[in-house]
XYZ file of C-alpha atoms in Angstrom:
693
model
C -68.588 -214.038 10.434
C -70.605 -211.365 12.238
C -74.092 -211.079 10.701
C -76.730 -208.381 10.900
C -78.824 -210.553 13.192
C -76.057 -210.395 15.792
C -76.629 -206.653 16.173
C -80.370 -207.113 16.757
C -80.586 -209.173 19.929
C -82.708 -207.023 22.235
C -82.998 -209.491 25.144
C -79.418 -210.644 25.764
C -77.532 -209.182 28.723
C -74.141 -210.865 28.282
C -72.429 -211.732 24.978
C -68.921 -213.211 24.865
C -67.451 -214.289 21.510
C -63.825 -213.536 22.430
C -60.894 -215.648 21.200
C -62.577 -216.933 18.055
C -61.883 -216.346 14.386
C -64.756 -213.984 13.741
C -64.404 -211.808 10.638
C -66.347 -209.019 8.977
C -67.660 -205.667 10.145
C -69.632 -204.825 13.250
C -72.954 -203.372 12.044
C -74.946 -200.579 13.625
C -77.266 -201.689 16.414
C -80.922 -201.108 15.511
C -82.245 -201.798 19.008
C -80.868 -200.281 22.187
C -80.880 -203.600 24.004
C -80.507 -204.383 27.692
C -76.970 -205.574 26.954
C -74.713 -205.251 29.992
C -71.514 -206.972 28.825
C -70.148 -207.416 25.291
C -66.813 -209.099 24.550
C -65.554 -209.596 21.001
C -61.853 -209.408 21.828
C -59.109 -211.327 20.024
C -60.877 -211.863 16.714
C -60.349 -210.585 13.160
C -63.105 -207.993 13.022
C -62.447 -204.853 10.998
C -63.974 -201.647 9.724
C -65.306 -198.713 11.704
C -66.822 -199.173 15.131
C -70.589 -198.610 15.340
C -72.298 -195.995 17.456
C -72.817 -197.192 21.030
C -74.800 -194.183 22.209
C -77.991 -195.023 24.059
C -76.800 -198.301 25.601
C -77.829 -197.155 29.037
C -77.329 -200.584 30.645
C -73.914 -201.385 29.109
C -71.289 -201.864 31.821
C -68.470 -203.748 30.057
C -67.232 -203.454 26.461
C -64.192 -205.428 25.270
C -63.316 -204.979 21.594
C -59.554 -205.259 21.991
C -57.141 -207.070 19.652
C -59.076 -206.832 16.404
C -58.532 -204.711 13.295
C -61.038 -201.939 13.887
C -60.084 -198.623 12.281
C -61.264 -195.008 12.265
C -62.328 -193.097 15.357
C -63.205 -194.100 18.883
C -67.031 -194.260 18.657
C -69.663 -192.179 20.408
C -70.670 -193.415 23.879
C -73.214 -190.724 24.621
C -75.744 -191.994 27.154
C -73.647 -194.999 28.238
C -73.611 -193.744 31.792
C -73.343 -197.232 33.272
C -70.152 -198.099 31.364
C -67.343 -199.070 33.747
C -64.850 -201.099 31.673
C -63.837 -200.069 28.149
C -61.049 -201.869 26.265
C -60.305 -200.854 22.658
C -56.601 -201.739 22.733
C -54.727 -203.489 19.956
C -56.663 -202.096 17.009
C -55.966 -199.567 14.244
C -57.892 -196.603 15.607
C -56.522 -193.218 14.545
C -58.502 -190.597 16.471
C -60.289 -190.146 19.769
C -63.314 -187.932 19.825
C -62.785 -187.205 23.471
C -66.198 -185.754 24.047
C -67.519 -189.294 23.529
C -65.662 -190.531 26.624
C -65.491 -187.527 28.884
C -69.148 -187.999 29.921
C -68.538 -191.546 31.235
C -68.583 -190.578 34.882
C -68.708 -194.207 36.079
C -65.773 -195.384 33.951
C -63.319 -197.382 36.075
C -60.863 -198.817 33.512
C -59.952 -197.384 30.111
C -57.528 -199.103 27.726
C -56.748 -197.472 24.371
C -53.193 -198.806 24.087
C -51.555 -200.133 20.908
C -53.459 -198.033 18.419
C -52.436 -195.063 16.256
C -54.541 -192.409 17.956
C -53.255 -188.908 17.241
C -54.887 -186.363 19.526
C -54.022 -183.722 22.094
C -55.468 -184.330 25.546
C -55.979 -181.590 28.138
C -57.532 -181.502 31.590
C -61.034 -180.730 30.242
C -61.179 -184.147 28.575
C -60.560 -185.903 31.899
C -62.257 -183.621 34.381
C -65.513 -185.646 34.703
C -64.017 -189.146 34.938
C -64.514 -189.239 38.691
C -64.410 -193.045 39.037
C -61.372 -193.702 36.848
C -59.050 -196.247 38.459
C -56.848 -197.461 35.603
C -55.880 -195.844 32.311
C -53.608 -197.284 29.632
C -53.037 -195.207 26.494
C -49.559 -196.505 25.699
C -48.196 -196.786 22.174
C -50.239 -194.062 20.543
C -49.396 -190.591 19.247
C -51.241 -188.829 22.028
C -49.941 -185.516 23.366
C -50.836 -184.636 26.956
C -51.011 -180.885 27.369
C -52.181 -180.591 30.963
C -51.643 -177.665 33.274
C -49.273 -178.248 36.187
C -51.844 -176.596 38.474
C -54.607 -179.096 37.654
C -55.552 -181.727 40.212
C -57.412 -184.737 38.730
C -60.747 -185.681 40.301
C -59.804 -189.378 40.224
C -57.218 -191.382 42.145
C -55.537 -193.882 39.872
C -53.987 -197.247 40.654
C -52.456 -197.557 37.166
C -51.301 -194.870 34.727
C -49.565 -196.180 31.604
C -48.721 -193.637 28.910
C -45.660 -195.238 27.288
C -44.604 -193.700 23.962
C -47.008 -190.775 24.324
C -45.740 -187.183 24.571
C -45.645 -185.886 28.137
C -42.387 -183.908 28.183
C -40.221 -182.076 28.236
C -41.219 -181.233 31.832
C -42.019 -183.905 34.362
C -45.864 -184.029 34.697
C -46.685 -182.255 37.957
C -50.421 -182.957 37.677
C -49.944 -186.529 38.975
C -48.725 -185.348 42.392
C -52.000 -186.151 44.183
C -52.232 -189.737 42.838
C -51.141 -191.236 46.134
C -52.693 -194.668 45.503
C -50.889 -195.320 42.249
C -49.294 -198.771 42.040
C -48.220 -198.936 38.390
C -46.694 -195.943 36.631
C -45.288 -196.144 33.100
C -43.898 -192.966 31.536
C -41.316 -194.727 29.357
C -40.301 -193.063 26.091
C -42.424 -189.970 26.727
C -39.832 -187.296 25.815
C -39.237 -186.146 29.399
C -35.957 -184.258 29.822
C -36.207 -183.049 33.404
C -35.349 -184.095 36.937
C -37.663 -186.109 39.179
C -39.183 -183.800 41.839
C -38.477 -184.755 45.449
C -42.179 -185.135 46.300
C -42.356 -188.002 43.807
C -40.696 -190.520 46.129
C -42.599 -189.301 49.186
C -46.071 -189.302 47.624
C -46.036 -192.669 45.859
C -45.348 -194.982 48.777
C -47.690 -197.711 47.476
C -46.117 -197.947 44.018
C -45.161 -201.482 42.916
C -44.064 -200.942 39.299
C -42.191 -197.886 38.000
C -40.971 -197.437 34.428
C -39.370 -194.133 33.411
C -37.003 -195.685 30.857
C -35.955 -194.238 27.499
C -36.183 -190.574 28.422
C -33.555 -187.930 29.221
C -34.233 -187.656 32.940
C -31.237 -186.450 34.926
C -30.254 -185.958 38.535
C -29.412 -188.311 41.379
C -31.514 -190.966 43.068
C -32.272 -190.980 46.782
C -32.558 -194.132 48.825
C -35.923 -195.448 47.741
C -38.033 -196.134 50.812
C -41.244 -197.002 48.970
C -42.627 -200.491 48.454
C -41.626 -200.464 44.776
C -40.870 -203.984 43.551
C -40.060 -203.364 39.874
C -37.958 -200.353 38.834
C -36.852 -199.511 35.300
C -34.919 -196.253 34.914
C -32.722 -197.411 32.023
C -31.673 -195.231 29.073
C -31.621 -191.910 30.938
C -29.006 -189.498 32.270
C -29.059 -190.330 35.988
C -25.746 -189.849 37.754
C -24.112 -190.079 41.144
C -23.889 -193.130 43.406
C -26.266 -196.057 43.152
C -29.101 -196.166 45.680
C -29.183 -199.089 48.072
C -31.267 -202.024 46.907
C -34.325 -202.586 49.036
C -34.879 -206.202 50.178
C -38.394 -206.004 48.712
C -37.249 -205.229 45.144
C -37.438 -208.095 42.666
C -36.441 -206.348 39.403
C -34.082 -203.384 38.965
C -32.881 -201.995 35.643
C -30.617 -198.938 35.912
C -28.617 -199.640 32.762
C -27.468 -197.032 30.214
C -27.052 -194.149 32.647
C -24.102 -192.337 34.251
C -24.095 -193.847 37.722
C -20.618 -193.820 39.251
C -18.757 -195.026 42.312
C -18.555 -198.496 43.801
C -21.223 -201.153 43.822
C -22.449 -201.666 47.387
C -24.785 -204.588 47.968
C -27.107 -205.122 50.884
C -26.161 -207.865 53.320
C -29.729 -208.418 54.400
C -30.894 -212.019 54.455
C -33.670 -213.150 52.137
C -33.203 -210.632 49.362
C -35.969 -211.061 46.752
C -34.020 -209.674 43.810
C -34.373 -211.742 40.634
C -33.274 -209.294 37.949
C -30.416 -206.781 38.185
C -29.046 -204.794 35.249
C -26.446 -202.116 35.999
C -24.686 -202.293 32.628
C -23.445 -199.283 30.632
C -22.629 -197.027 33.561
C -19.432 -195.598 35.109
C -19.155 -197.964 38.086
C -15.675 -198.744 39.409
C -13.863 -200.907 41.953
C -13.842 -204.600 42.739
C -17.008 -206.624 42.548
C -18.538 -207.128 46.011
C -18.285 -210.582 47.557
C -21.717 -210.699 49.179
C -23.685 -212.474 46.446
C -24.697 -215.251 48.827
C -27.611 -213.056 49.939
C -29.080 -212.989 46.410
C -29.958 -216.644 45.959
C -33.085 -215.877 43.901
C -31.186 -213.949 41.231
C -31.895 -215.158 37.692
C -30.341 -212.355 35.649
C -27.193 -210.336 36.380
C -25.671 -207.834 33.967
C -22.738 -205.716 35.160
C -21.196 -205.288 31.724
C -19.700 -202.144 30.207
C -18.439 -200.576 33.414
C -14.970 -200.164 34.942
C -14.896 -202.991 37.489
C -11.504 -204.529 38.140
C -10.031 -207.447 40.067
C -11.128 -211.060 40.244
C -14.590 -212.511 39.918
C -15.624 -213.129 43.555
C -16.091 -216.684 44.780
C -19.519 -215.914 46.250
C -20.936 -215.516 42.759
C -21.058 -219.308 42.770
C -23.839 -219.019 45.376
C -26.261 -217.864 42.671
C -27.609 -221.347 42.043
C -30.670 -220.108 40.148
C -28.707 -217.792 37.845
C -29.611 -218.172 34.175
C -27.696 -215.315 32.579
C -24.422 -213.708 33.694
C -22.853 -210.796 31.804
C -19.586 -209.184 32.936
C -18.453 -208.083 29.464
C -16.194 -205.093 28.837
C -14.715 -204.457 32.270
C -11.166 -204.819 33.602
C -11.517 -208.129 35.398
C -8.519 -210.452 35.657
C -7.507 -213.801 37.093
C -8.925 -217.244 36.427
C -12.555 -218.282 36.310
C -13.648 -219.144 39.863
C -14.351 -222.849 40.249
C -17.398 -221.977 42.353
C -19.165 -221.071 39.090
C -19.604 -224.791 38.451
C -22.335 -224.671 41.122
C -24.473 -222.412 38.890
C -25.853 -225.385 36.995
C -28.753 -223.421 35.484
C -26.473 -221.012 33.624
C -27.521 -220.705 29.997
C -25.810 -217.495 28.843
C -22.304 -216.462 29.940
C -20.517 -213.399 28.554
C -17.124 -212.532 30.080
C -15.729 -211.017 26.896
C -13.471 -207.935 26.681
C -11.711 -208.373 30.015
C -8.276 -209.570 31.131
C -9.228 -213.027 32.385
C -6.553 -215.707 32.058
C -5.784 -219.378 32.631
C -6.906 -222.463 30.765
C -10.507 -223.193 29.911
C -11.713 -225.443 32.731
C -13.246 -228.798 31.830
C -16.088 -228.258 34.311
C -17.713 -225.812 31.883
C -18.754 -228.769 29.770
C -19.378 -231.130 32.673
C -21.295 -228.995 35.171
C -23.079 -226.372 33.041
C -25.308 -228.624 30.909
C -27.814 -225.843 30.095
C -25.225 -223.534 28.524
C -26.311 -222.322 25.084
C -24.068 -219.250 24.702
C -20.452 -218.897 25.838
C -18.580 -215.649 25.091
C -14.974 -215.351 26.309
C -13.611 -213.165 23.494
C -10.714 -210.759 23.968
C -9.190 -212.178 27.153
C -5.909 -213.962 27.910
C -6.989 -217.592 28.034
C -4.392 -220.088 26.825
C -3.972 -223.812 26.295
C -6.093 -226.270 24.352
C -9.837 -226.695 24.237
C -11.129 -229.392 26.608
C -13.062 -232.223 24.974
C -15.736 -231.726 27.645
C -17.065 -228.719 25.716
C -18.580 -231.264 23.342
C -21.062 -232.266 26.074
C -22.878 -228.948 25.733
C -25.810 -230.171 23.683
C -27.611 -226.795 23.887
C -24.614 -224.692 22.812
C -25.287 -222.715 19.629
C -23.150 -219.597 20.149
C -19.438 -219.959 20.939
C -17.057 -216.990 20.810
C -13.483 -217.656 21.975
C -11.845 -215.152 19.639
C -8.840 -212.944 20.491
C -7.238 -215.155 23.138
C -4.070 -217.280 23.245
C -5.677 -220.675 22.779
C -3.720 -223.307 20.863
C -3.704 -226.936 19.773
C -6.293 -228.813 17.766
C -10.021 -228.208 17.699
C -11.609 -231.373 19.143
C -13.213 -233.593 16.459
C -16.086 -234.164 18.884
C -17.444 -230.704 18.008
C -19.748 -232.714 15.769
C -21.645 -233.537 19.000
C -22.871 -229.938 19.387
C -26.318 -230.984 18.252
C -27.896 -227.546 18.718
C -25.942 -226.513 15.607
C -26.994 -229.605 13.663
C -30.739 -229.596 14.103
C -32.503 -227.091 11.874
C -34.696 -224.540 13.668
C -33.336 -225.405 17.124
C -34.864 -223.200 19.799
C -32.909 -224.353 22.789
C -32.389 -220.954 24.303
C -35.813 -219.652 23.357
C -37.737 -222.564 24.848
C -35.797 -222.405 28.095
C -36.620 -218.748 28.601
C -33.249 -217.139 28.121
C -32.497 -213.826 29.821
C -32.017 -210.464 28.229
C -30.864 -206.937 28.801
C -34.404 -205.909 29.542
C -36.927 -205.150 32.242
C -39.593 -207.553 33.417
C -43.315 -206.959 33.534
C -46.322 -208.996 34.618
C -47.977 -210.526 31.569
C -51.157 -208.583 32.166
C -49.203 -205.400 31.431
C -47.690 -204.351 28.147
C -43.898 -204.549 27.604
C -42.698 -201.078 26.778
C -40.033 -199.255 24.718
C -36.643 -200.934 24.304
C -37.427 -203.566 26.914
C -38.916 -206.548 25.124
C -39.757 -209.168 27.711
C -42.566 -211.338 29.035
C -42.909 -212.162 32.705
C -45.319 -213.685 35.159
C -45.180 -214.603 38.811
C -44.624 -218.302 38.167
C -42.136 -218.294 35.292
C -39.596 -215.830 33.940
C -38.999 -215.406 30.237
C -36.361 -213.299 28.522
C -35.081 -212.243 25.119
C -31.321 -212.576 24.589
C -28.901 -209.993 23.300
C -25.290 -210.545 22.311
C -22.491 -208.906 20.349
C -21.237 -210.999 17.455
C -18.600 -210.478 14.787
C -20.883 -210.782 11.804
C -20.167 -209.959 8.154
C -16.992 -208.133 9.063
C -18.578 -205.944 11.744
C -19.593 -206.359 15.365
C -23.361 -206.354 15.618
C -25.883 -206.658 18.427
C -28.420 -209.471 18.239
C -31.499 -209.532 20.415
C -34.842 -211.134 19.595
C -33.491 -213.464 16.894
C -30.584 -214.731 18.979
C -31.989 -218.245 19.318
C -31.424 -218.719 15.576
C -27.859 -217.323 15.595
C -25.684 -220.440 15.423
C -22.101 -219.345 15.275
C -18.546 -220.407 16.158
C -15.784 -217.793 16.359
C -12.273 -219.088 17.104
C -10.442 -216.263 15.334
C -7.202 -214.596 16.486
C -5.796 -217.512 18.454
C -3.018 -220.042 17.844
C -5.048 -223.062 16.799
C -3.350 -225.484 14.437
C -4.105 -228.633 12.451
C -6.264 -229.280 9.433
C -9.764 -227.900 8.992
C -11.787 -229.138 12.020
C -13.765 -232.092 10.692
C -16.292 -231.903 13.527
C -17.299 -228.378 12.536
C -17.922 -229.521 8.957
C -20.782 -231.678 10.294
C -22.682 -228.836 11.984
C -25.266 -228.597 9.220
C -27.247 -225.705 10.695
C -24.243 -223.445 11.330
C -24.866 -219.825 10.288
C -21.447 -218.290 10.954
C -17.894 -219.676 11.139
C -14.754 -217.610 11.796
C -11.397 -219.427 11.923
C -9.325 -216.467 10.734
C -5.883 -215.479 12.061
C -4.834 -218.923 13.279
C -2.384 -221.569 12.018
C -4.718 -224.027 10.305
C -3.282 -225.780 7.254
C -4.132 -228.321 4.572
C -7.093 -228.569 2.268
C -10.564 -227.316 3.058
C -12.754 -230.448 2.896
C -15.450 -230.703 0.251
C -17.927 -231.403 3.083
C -17.995 -227.674 3.763
C -20.448 -227.486 0.869
C -23.001 -229.261 3.041
C -23.250 -226.291 5.393
C -26.066 -224.839 3.329
C -27.131 -222.404 6.089
C -23.769 -220.599 6.205
C -24.057 -216.837 5.882
C -20.590 -215.909 7.148
C -17.331 -217.774 6.465
C -13.931 -216.314 7.356
C -10.850 -218.527 6.861
C -8.404 -215.675 6.219
C -4.825 -215.477 7.514
C -4.154 -219.197 7.883
C -2.136 -221.716 5.863
C -4.918 -223.470 3.977
C -3.800 -224.806 0.598
C -5.043 -226.632 -2.486
C -8.157 -225.909 -4.497
C -11.139 -224.033 -3.172
C -13.795 -226.790 -3.080
C -16.331 -226.409 -5.875
C -18.994 -227.515 -3.382
C -18.808 -223.984 -1.952
C -20.733 -222.718 -4.988
C -23.773 -224.349 -3.393
C -23.637 -222.051 -0.345
C -26.356 -219.783 -1.685
C -26.957 -217.952 1.631
C -23.336 -216.873 1.897
C -23.233 -213.099 2.417
C -19.666 -212.680 3.698
C -16.617 -214.670 2.615
C -12.924 -214.042 3.340
C -10.299 -216.526 2.109
C -7.451 -214.021 1.874
C -3.859 -214.604 3.039
C -3.684 -218.387 2.608
C -2.040 -220.724 0.080
C -5.050 -221.583 -2.066
C -4.286 -222.341 -5.703
C -5.945 -223.062 -9.070
C -9.127 -221.505 -10.380
C -11.748 -219.982 -8.096
C -14.802 -222.208 -8.719
C -17.296 -220.582 -11.034
C -20.930 -220.246 -9.987
C -22.974 -219.441 -6.915
C -21.887 -216.508 -4.769
C -18.129 -216.834 -5.191
C -17.812 -214.315 -8.031
C -19.993 -211.757 -6.197
C -17.423 -211.017 -3.489
C -14.769 -208.342 -3.709
C -11.421 -209.514 -5.057
C -9.796 -208.480 -1.754
C -11.444 -211.516 -0.166
C -9.132 -213.749 -2.252
C -5.921 -211.702 -2.130
C -2.759 -213.131 -0.606
C -3.141 -216.476 -2.408
C -0.477 -216.324 -5.167
C -1.684 -219.504 -6.841
C -5.316 -218.435 -7.228
C -6.704 -217.269 -10.562
C -10.029 -216.552 -12.205
C -12.898 -214.253 -11.410
C -13.246 -212.024 -9.447
C -9.426 -211.739 -9.530
C -7.889 -210.042 -12.540
C -5.359 -212.864 -12.861
C -6.431 -215.255 -15.627
C -6.054 -218.994 -15.435
C -4.091 -220.903 -18.127
C -6.290 -221.490 -21.180
C -8.874 -218.863 -20.250
C -10.777 -217.276 -23.116
C -11.901 -213.676 -23.320
C -15.207 -214.619 -21.690
C -15.718 -217.404 -19.223
C -18.975 -219.332 -19.009
C -20.093 -219.658 -15.387
C -21.641 -223.076 -14.614
C -24.585 -223.483 -12.239
C -23.860 -223.737 -8.498
C -22.810 -227.010 -6.995
C -25.409 -228.917 -5.000
C -22.883 -229.258 -2.200
C -22.080 -232.923 -2.971
C -18.563 -232.881 -4.360
C -16.491 -235.990 -5.088
C -12.829 -236.638 -4.461
C -10.195 -236.984 -7.215
C -10.237 -240.821 -7.205
C -13.970 -240.864 -7.844
C -13.558 -238.313 -10.649
C -11.002 -240.589 -12.357
C -13.305 -243.597 -11.896
C -16.254 -241.802 -13.456
C -14.100 -240.578 -16.351
C -13.014 -244.161 -17.289
C -16.592 -245.396 -16.810
C -17.847 -242.948 -19.451
C -14.968 -243.825 -21.830
C -15.714 -247.568 -21.475
C -19.403 -247.019 -22.148
C -18.626 -245.043 -25.307
C -16.186 -247.695 -26.593
C -18.690 -250.489 -25.913
C -21.459 -248.695 -27.808
C -19.188 -248.012 -30.803
C -17.961 -251.606 -30.970
C -21.496 -253.044 -30.843
C -22.907 -250.595 -33.412
C -20.185 -251.110 -36.051
C -20.072 -254.829 -35.396
C -23.723 -255.204 -36.442
C -23.395 -252.855 -39.421
C -20.305 -254.620 -40.868
C -21.976 -258.047 -40.513
C -25.028 -256.920 -42.500
C -22.849 -255.471 -45.261
C -20.757 -258.630 -45.708
C -23.490 -261.344 -45.426
C -26.181 -260.885 -48.148
C -28.659 -263.502 -46.775
C -28.585 -261.941 -43.300
C -29.099 -258.517 -44.816
C -32.238 -259.623 -46.750
C -33.672 -261.379 -43.680
C -33.113 -258.297 -41.517
C -34.865 -255.915 -43.926
C -37.778 -258.398 -44.419
C -38.216 -258.432 -40.638
C -38.379 -254.658 -40.568
C -40.999 -254.620 -43.409
C -43.275 -257.098 -41.624
C -42.930 -255.160 -38.379
C -44.003 -251.994 -40.188
C -47.084 -253.727 -41.666
C -48.191 -255.124 -38.314
C -47.816 -251.736 -36.702
C -49.915 -250.134 -39.462
C -52.748 -252.632 -38.987
C -52.689 -252.124 -35.216
C -52.947 -248.346 -35.590
C -55.758 -248.545 -38.183
C -57.866 -250.807 -35.964
C -57.352 -248.567 -32.965
C -58.485 -245.509 -34.907
C -61.619 -247.305 -36.057
C -62.536 -248.298 -32.532
C -62.081 -244.769 -31.303
C -64.447 -243.439 -33.977
C -67.060 -245.945 -32.822
C -69.761 -247.752 -34.740
C -69.845 -251.468 -35.437
C -70.610 -250.915 -39.136
C -67.570 -248.692 -39.550
C -65.084 -251.123 -37.991
C -65.457 -253.976 -40.507
C -64.934 -251.929 -43.727
C -62.013 -250.146 -42.154
C -60.404 -253.463 -41.291
C -61.023 -254.844 -44.836
C -59.506 -251.681 -46.287
C -56.408 -252.005 -44.150
C -56.036 -255.696 -45.059
C -56.428 -255.001 -48.770
C -53.745 -252.337 -48.610
C -51.366 -254.722 -46.886
C -52.193 -257.541 -49.337
C -51.668 -255.318 -52.346
C -55.290 -255.800 -53.558
């Protein structure tokens, strides 16, 4: 805890208590010490910030990532201050006159607060030395004249989620040394002026995502390495990719035309997202020049034709998304060379052929496989069971047939609770990458550094009757969807052993037979759809123990008898049980034979249900126990009634037992009351009572 004595250390020049668990408030400083550097970052300090005016020697102040609230404090007289970091707190206002006098300020970070102010050119006009400014994720409004030219020359300007628009800020036009520019989610609805690309030739990181910027893009000749222009209204043809670019995100725009890739050797590109555009034509076959690519998303366009063979040259590829195009043909065998693939989504295309066995043999890191809504046929290869990291499998809406392999019980990622296979490996996402020293902005939630790439997954899943998008929590989404195929056989026994399964959809197939009672062991199930099959028999009572179940559909089968009472089963709409003529009981209106006006609902099953043979065994066990007790009890009673001598002996035994018990209790009470003199009379009294004296 911060004490008052901490704020009265007149002789210290450097104080660093960062990354501790300090709590409490920061008190006012009584002495204007010779302090030059103070760091209290990444603690649990709270309350208002004290007045720092008069600290004429203070050069560095780091109070970031605490819980400070109120206003940005007064820094009057702190003319030596060069580095000020107040980010990651709960500050609500910025008294700008307290900062505008800091003529030597080099770096200012106010990001990740709740500061609600309007900033104009007068507040910044004396910050001659300013080199970096980060005010992202506040409620700041920048109302700066387009004619104003700043007196500083910035290397970084990050104003994500502030209000700059609707016009593109012209006042930055003289910032020729800028290397990092982040105007994401700043309400700009304008075009990018032509001077922008000519003036900022040294820019390395550009983020203009989540605005309404329109227009076309020229060929970018700058040294920009990371470009994020996603979620805008750009149109026209795609610009050529510079060999120096490492990350490009142009998704969610209106780019059109064909995809033309550079054929330059040694391309540095690691991340490419062109999804959700209007691109057409066949996929280019020049992927061999992009050997460093980790993430490729071309989904939601209008590409047609076959997947090119050269895509198998992407040996480092971790995530590949081609969803929702018009691709056809079989999966290229060259894909088996991409042994680092973890996430594959080819759904919503016209791909055909059988599922190749090499998916399970040669892609050991695969944790998500989405092939929904294609034209695949044939049976499932047993080799899929080798995918120990697989926790998301969607093969719905194809023409697959045959039995589901029993070895599905080997998919251990859906057995172990809390498995983080995809998360720990750093799975890719529809997002833009940033160095870790920068903040991740707007809809792009990602961490990145020069040595290791880390992503957050997103996927579309049929969940609770609707198709939903899952992003940050995808690692915990453990789901199998085999719906709308031609699978047959009894309920897949291997699936019934996947104890951490969250969603199971077997609907619209040709499964038959009874649903095993082991399904009640899938306690984590939230979604279960078995509709439109040929399942028969009773609904297992063990299903009443599925307390997390939020969506259930058993309609259009041959289930019979009473719907088990208890748990969630009566909470679902009756339509989820329709199409089973033999079913009765709540929530259906059809009563079961012998039903009363009101039906008592028993508690949920614990998921351990027994078969019929064991039920019969237990029933006769209880009957035998009852008969044995009755025979023994009446045997003793009849003997005592008939034999007089035995009867007298038995009752004499009971009388003596009562007397001994009375003496024992009396002595114990005396001892508890204490006192040697009291024990002896109490004992004599008890003995006299027993002796009849």
